[in-house]
Short mmCIF file of C-alpha atoms in Angstrom, two decimals:
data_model
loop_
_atom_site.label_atom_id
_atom_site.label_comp_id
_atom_site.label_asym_id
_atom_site.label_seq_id
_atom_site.Cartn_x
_atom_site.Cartn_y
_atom_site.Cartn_z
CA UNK A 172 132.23 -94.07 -119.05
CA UNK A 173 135.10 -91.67 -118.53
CA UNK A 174 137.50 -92.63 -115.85
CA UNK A 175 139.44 -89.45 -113.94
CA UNK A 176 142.62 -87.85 -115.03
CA UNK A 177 145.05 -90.26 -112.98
CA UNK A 178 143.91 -93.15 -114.99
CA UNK A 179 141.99 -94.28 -118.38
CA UNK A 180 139.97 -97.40 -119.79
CA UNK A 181 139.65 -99.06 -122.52
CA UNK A 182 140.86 -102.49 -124.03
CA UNK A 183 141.29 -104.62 -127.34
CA UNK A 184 142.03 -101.83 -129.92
CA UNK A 185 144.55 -101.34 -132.09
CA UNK A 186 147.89 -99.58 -131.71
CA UNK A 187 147.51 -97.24 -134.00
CA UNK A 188 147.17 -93.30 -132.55
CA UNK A 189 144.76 -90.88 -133.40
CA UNK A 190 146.90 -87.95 -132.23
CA UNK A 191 150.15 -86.00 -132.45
CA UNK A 192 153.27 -87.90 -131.35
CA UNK A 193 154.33 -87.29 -127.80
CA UNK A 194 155.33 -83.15 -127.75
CA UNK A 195 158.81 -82.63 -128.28
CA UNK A 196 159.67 -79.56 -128.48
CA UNK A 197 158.06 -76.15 -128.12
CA UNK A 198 157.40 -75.71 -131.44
CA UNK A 199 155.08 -78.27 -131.74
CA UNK A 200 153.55 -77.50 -128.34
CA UNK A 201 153.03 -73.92 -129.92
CA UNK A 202 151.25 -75.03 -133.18
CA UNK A 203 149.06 -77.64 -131.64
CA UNK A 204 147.92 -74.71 -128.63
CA UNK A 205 147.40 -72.12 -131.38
CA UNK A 206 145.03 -74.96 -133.44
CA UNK A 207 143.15 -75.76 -129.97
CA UNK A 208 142.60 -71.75 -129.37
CA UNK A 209 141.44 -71.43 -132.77
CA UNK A 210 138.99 -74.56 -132.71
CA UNK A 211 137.25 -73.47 -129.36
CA UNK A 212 137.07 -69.79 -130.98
CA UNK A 213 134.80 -71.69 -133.67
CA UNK A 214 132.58 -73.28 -131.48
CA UNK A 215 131.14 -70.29 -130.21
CA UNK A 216 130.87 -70.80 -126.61
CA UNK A 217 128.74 -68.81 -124.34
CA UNK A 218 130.65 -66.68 -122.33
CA UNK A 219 128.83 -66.41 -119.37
CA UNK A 220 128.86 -70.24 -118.59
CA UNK A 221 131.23 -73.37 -118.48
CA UNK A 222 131.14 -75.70 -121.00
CA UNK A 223 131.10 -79.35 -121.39
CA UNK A 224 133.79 -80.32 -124.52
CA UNK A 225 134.67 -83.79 -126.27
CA UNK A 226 138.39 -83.65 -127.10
CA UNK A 227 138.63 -86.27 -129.56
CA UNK A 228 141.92 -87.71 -130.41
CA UNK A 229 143.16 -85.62 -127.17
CA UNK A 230 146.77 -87.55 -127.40
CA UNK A 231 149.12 -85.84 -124.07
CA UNK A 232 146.13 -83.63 -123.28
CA UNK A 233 147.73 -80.49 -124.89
CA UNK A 234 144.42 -79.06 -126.42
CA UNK A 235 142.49 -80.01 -122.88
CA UNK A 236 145.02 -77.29 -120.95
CA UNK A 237 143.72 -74.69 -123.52
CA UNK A 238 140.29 -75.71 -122.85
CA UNK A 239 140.97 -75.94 -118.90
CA UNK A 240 142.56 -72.56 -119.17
CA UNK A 241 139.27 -71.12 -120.37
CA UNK A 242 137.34 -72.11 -117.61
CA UNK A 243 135.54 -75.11 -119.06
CA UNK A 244 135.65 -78.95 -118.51
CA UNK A 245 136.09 -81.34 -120.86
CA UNK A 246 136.81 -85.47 -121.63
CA UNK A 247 139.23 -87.01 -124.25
CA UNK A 248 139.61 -89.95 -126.01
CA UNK A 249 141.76 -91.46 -127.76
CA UNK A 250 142.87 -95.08 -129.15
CA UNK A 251 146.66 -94.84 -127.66
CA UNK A 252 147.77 -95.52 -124.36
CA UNK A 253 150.71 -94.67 -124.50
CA UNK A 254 149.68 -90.94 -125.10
CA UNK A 255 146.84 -90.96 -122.47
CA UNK A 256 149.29 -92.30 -119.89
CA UNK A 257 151.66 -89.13 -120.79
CA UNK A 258 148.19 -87.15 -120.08
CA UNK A 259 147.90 -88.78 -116.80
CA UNK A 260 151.52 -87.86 -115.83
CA UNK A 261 151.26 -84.02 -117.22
CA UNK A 262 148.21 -84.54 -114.55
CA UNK A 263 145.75 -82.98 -116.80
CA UNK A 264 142.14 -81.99 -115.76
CA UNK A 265 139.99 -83.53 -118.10
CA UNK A 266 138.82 -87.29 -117.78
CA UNK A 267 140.42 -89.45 -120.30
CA UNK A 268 138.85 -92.51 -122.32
CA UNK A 269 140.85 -95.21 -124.01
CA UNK A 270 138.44 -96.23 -127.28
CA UNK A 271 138.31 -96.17 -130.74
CA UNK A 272 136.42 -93.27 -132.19
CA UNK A 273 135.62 -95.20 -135.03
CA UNK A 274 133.02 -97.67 -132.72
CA UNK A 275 131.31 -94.58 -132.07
CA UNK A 276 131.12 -91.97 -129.27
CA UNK A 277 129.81 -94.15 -126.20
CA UNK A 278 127.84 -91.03 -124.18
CA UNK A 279 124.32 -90.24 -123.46
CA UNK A 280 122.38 -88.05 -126.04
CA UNK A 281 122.96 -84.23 -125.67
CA UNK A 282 125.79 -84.48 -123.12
CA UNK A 283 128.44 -82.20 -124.62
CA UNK A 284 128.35 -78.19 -125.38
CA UNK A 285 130.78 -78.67 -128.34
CA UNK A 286 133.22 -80.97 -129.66
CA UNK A 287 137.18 -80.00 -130.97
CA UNK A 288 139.53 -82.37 -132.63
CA UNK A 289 142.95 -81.33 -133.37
CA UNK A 290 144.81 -83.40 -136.19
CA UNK A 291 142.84 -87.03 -135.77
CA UNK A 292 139.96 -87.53 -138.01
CA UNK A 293 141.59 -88.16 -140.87
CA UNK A 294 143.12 -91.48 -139.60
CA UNK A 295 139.44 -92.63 -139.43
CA UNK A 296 140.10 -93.08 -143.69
CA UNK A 297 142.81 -95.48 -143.08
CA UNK A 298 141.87 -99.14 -143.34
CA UNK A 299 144.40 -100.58 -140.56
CA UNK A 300 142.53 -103.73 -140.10
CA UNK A 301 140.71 -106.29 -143.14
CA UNK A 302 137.95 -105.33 -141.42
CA UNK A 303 138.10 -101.55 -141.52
CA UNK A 304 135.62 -99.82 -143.87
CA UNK A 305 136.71 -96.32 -143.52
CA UNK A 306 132.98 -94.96 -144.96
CA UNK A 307 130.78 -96.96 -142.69
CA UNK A 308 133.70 -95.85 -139.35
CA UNK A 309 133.60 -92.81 -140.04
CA UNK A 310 129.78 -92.42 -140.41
CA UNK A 311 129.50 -94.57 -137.07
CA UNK A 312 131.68 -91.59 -135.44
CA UNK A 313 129.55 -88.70 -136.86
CA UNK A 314 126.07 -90.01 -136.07
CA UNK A 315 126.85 -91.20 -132.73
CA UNK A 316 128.72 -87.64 -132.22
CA UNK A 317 125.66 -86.10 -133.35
CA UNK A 318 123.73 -87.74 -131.08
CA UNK A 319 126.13 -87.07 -127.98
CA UNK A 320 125.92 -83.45 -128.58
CA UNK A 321 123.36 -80.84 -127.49
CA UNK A 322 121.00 -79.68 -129.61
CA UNK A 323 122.46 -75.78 -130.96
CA UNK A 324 126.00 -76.91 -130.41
CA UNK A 325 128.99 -77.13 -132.71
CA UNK A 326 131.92 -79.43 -133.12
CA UNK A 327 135.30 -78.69 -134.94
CA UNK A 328 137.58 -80.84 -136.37
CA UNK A 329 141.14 -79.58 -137.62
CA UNK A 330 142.26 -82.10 -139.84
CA UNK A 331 145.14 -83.66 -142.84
CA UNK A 332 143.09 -84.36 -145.60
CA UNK A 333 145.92 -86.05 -147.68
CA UNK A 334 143.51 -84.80 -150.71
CA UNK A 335 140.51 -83.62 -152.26
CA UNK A 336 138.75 -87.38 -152.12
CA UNK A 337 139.57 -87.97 -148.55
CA UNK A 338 137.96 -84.59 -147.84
CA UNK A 339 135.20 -85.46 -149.76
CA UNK A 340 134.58 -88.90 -147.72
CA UNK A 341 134.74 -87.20 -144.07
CA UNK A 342 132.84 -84.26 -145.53
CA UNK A 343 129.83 -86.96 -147.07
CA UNK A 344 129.82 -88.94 -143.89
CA UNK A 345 129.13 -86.14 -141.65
CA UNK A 346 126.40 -84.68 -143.70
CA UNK A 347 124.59 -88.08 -143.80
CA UNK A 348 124.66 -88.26 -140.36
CA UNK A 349 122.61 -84.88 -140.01
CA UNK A 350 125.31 -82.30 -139.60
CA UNK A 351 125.01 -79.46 -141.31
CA UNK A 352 127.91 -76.69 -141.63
CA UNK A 353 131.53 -77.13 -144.12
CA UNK A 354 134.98 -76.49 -144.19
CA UNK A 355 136.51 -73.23 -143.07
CA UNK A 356 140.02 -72.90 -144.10
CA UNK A 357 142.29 -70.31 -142.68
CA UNK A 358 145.65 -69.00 -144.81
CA UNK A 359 144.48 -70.91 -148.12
CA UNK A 360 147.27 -68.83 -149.95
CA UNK A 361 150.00 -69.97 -147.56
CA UNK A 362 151.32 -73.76 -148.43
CA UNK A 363 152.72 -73.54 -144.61
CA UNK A 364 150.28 -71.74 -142.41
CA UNK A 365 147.17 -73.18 -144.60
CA UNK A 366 144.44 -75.20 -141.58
CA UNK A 367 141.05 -77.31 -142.39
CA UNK A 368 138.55 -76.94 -140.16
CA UNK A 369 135.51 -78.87 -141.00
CA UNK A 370 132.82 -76.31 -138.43
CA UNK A 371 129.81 -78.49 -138.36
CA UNK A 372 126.35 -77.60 -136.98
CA UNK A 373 123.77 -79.53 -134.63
CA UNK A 374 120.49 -78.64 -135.22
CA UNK A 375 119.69 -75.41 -136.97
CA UNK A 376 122.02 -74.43 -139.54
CA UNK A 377 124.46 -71.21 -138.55
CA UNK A 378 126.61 -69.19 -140.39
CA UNK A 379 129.68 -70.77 -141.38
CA UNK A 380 132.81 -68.43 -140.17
CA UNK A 381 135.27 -67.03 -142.44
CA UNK A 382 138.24 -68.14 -142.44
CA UNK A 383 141.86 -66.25 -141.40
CA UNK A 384 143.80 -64.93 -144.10
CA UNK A 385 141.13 -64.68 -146.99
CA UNK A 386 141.65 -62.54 -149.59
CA UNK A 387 138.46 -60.22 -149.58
CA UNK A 388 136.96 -57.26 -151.28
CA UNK A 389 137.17 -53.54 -149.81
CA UNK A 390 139.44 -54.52 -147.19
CA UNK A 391 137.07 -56.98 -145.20
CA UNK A 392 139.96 -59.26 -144.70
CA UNK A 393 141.66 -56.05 -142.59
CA UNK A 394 138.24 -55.50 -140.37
CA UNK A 395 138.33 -59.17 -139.90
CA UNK A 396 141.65 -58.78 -138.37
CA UNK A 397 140.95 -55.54 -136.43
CA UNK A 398 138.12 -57.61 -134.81
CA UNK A 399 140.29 -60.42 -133.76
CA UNK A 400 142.62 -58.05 -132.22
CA UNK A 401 139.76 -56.74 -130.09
CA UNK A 402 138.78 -59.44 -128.67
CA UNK A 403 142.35 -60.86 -127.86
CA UNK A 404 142.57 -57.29 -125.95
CA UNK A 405 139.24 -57.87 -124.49
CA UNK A 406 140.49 -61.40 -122.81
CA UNK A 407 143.23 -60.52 -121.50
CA UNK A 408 141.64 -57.40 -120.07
CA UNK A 409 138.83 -59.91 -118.17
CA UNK A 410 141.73 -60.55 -115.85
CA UNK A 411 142.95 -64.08 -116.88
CA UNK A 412 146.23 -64.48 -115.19
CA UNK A 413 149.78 -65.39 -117.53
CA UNK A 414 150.06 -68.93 -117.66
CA UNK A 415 151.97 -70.31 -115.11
CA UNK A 416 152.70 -67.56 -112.74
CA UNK A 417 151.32 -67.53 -108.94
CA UNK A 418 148.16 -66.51 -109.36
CA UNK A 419 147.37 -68.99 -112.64
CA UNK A 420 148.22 -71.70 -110.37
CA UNK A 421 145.98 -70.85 -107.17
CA UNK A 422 143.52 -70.77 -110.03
CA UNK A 423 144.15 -73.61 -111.07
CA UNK A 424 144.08 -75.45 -107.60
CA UNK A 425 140.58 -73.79 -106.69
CA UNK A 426 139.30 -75.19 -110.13
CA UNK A 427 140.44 -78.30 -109.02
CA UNK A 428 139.16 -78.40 -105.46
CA UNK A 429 135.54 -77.92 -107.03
CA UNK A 430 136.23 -80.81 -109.45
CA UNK A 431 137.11 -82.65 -106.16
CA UNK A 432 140.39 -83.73 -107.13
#
């Protein structure tokens, strides 16, 4: 279904993106890499294996590096050319997909280890078209998500909810279409740094994370941070090389010699 990395497919859909405009500047290269690192942290990957990821709404391909960078593959989609041909040119890793994620997700049953989004689902409440129903698209995207993920996994969306009744909507779709889980929000004080993340659940029901910046009793909000410390230390004391220097990029190139590209 997917096609590889230099090209993408996919016709008859409307203009309209389901991603961040093209990346112009660092700063929004920064924020949308920071929201990517954050969503994978969520899903709870095993660490002792690669990963299969849906990147939906992938846009330039900007969460897929993070992903790539963590040693796991992954496909995008997303209803814009124009962004997945900047993906193709920033000669990204991940196969891309031109479609509509409110027709569904069009892979076999139990194919991905965990699903991010960064910034797209709440376009799936906008009725673009006469013939838009923004209840019955965005149910079609959670049940056939649910379907295309494995059975234990997660998926995390990072989303706009423009309010609480939008929320609502994408939060009542995704529970009807089996998903169990809610809405972990990091910095709810903070009217800048505030982030929805609706952590949902395939399967057997986990244990919702807490979110960053919660005000807690007996300093649990300070442990919580302690802890995230740690394990920052701990990854970058497995080894991983800086981004970008020599040895990143013979990584890099082996990774890519065992995709066969």
């Amino acid at each position: 279904v997917a096609s590889s990395g230099r090209r993408h497919r996919g016709a008859g859909l409307q203009p309209a993106a389901y991603a961040l405009a093209v990346p112009c500047s660092s700063r929004v290269v920064e924020i949308q890499s920071q929201m990517s690192e954050r969503a994978v942290e969520l899903l709870g990957l095993p660490e002792d294996r690669p990963c299969l990821l849906l990147d939906v709404g992938c846009g330039s391909g900007l969460s897929g590096d993070y992903i790539s960078n963590e040693g796991h593959y992954w496909i995008g989609m997303d209803i814009s050319p124009a962004m997945l041909d900047v993906a193709v040119e920033r000669e990204v890793e991940g196969d891309l997909l031109l479609a509509d994620v409110g027709h569904g997700i069009p892979f076999r049953p139990g194919m991905f280890d965990g699903c991010i989004s960064i910034s797209a689902v709440q376009w799936l409440c906008n009725a673009d078209k006469k013939s838009h129903n923004p209840p019955k698209r965005l149910y079609q995207f959670f049940s056939t998500l649910y379907t295309a993920l494995a059975r234990g996994s997660r998926a995390v969306l990072q989303l706009y909810p423009e309010n609480s009744e939008q929320l609502e909507l994408i939060t009542a779709q995704a529970m009807r279409a089996g998903f169990t889980g809610g809405m972990v929000v990091d910095y709810p004080n903070s009217a800048k740094a505030k982030k929805f993340f609706l952590c949902l659940f395939v399967g057997a029901s986990g244990t919702l994370p807490k979110g960053l910046g919660t005000e807690c009793a007996d300093g649990e909000e300070i442990r919580q941070a302690k802890f995230t410390n740690e394990r920052t230390r701990f990854r970058n004391a497995k080894g991983k090389s800086v981004k970008k220097s020599r040895d990143w990029i013979l990584e890099k190139k082996e990774r890519r010699r065992r995709q066969g590209k």
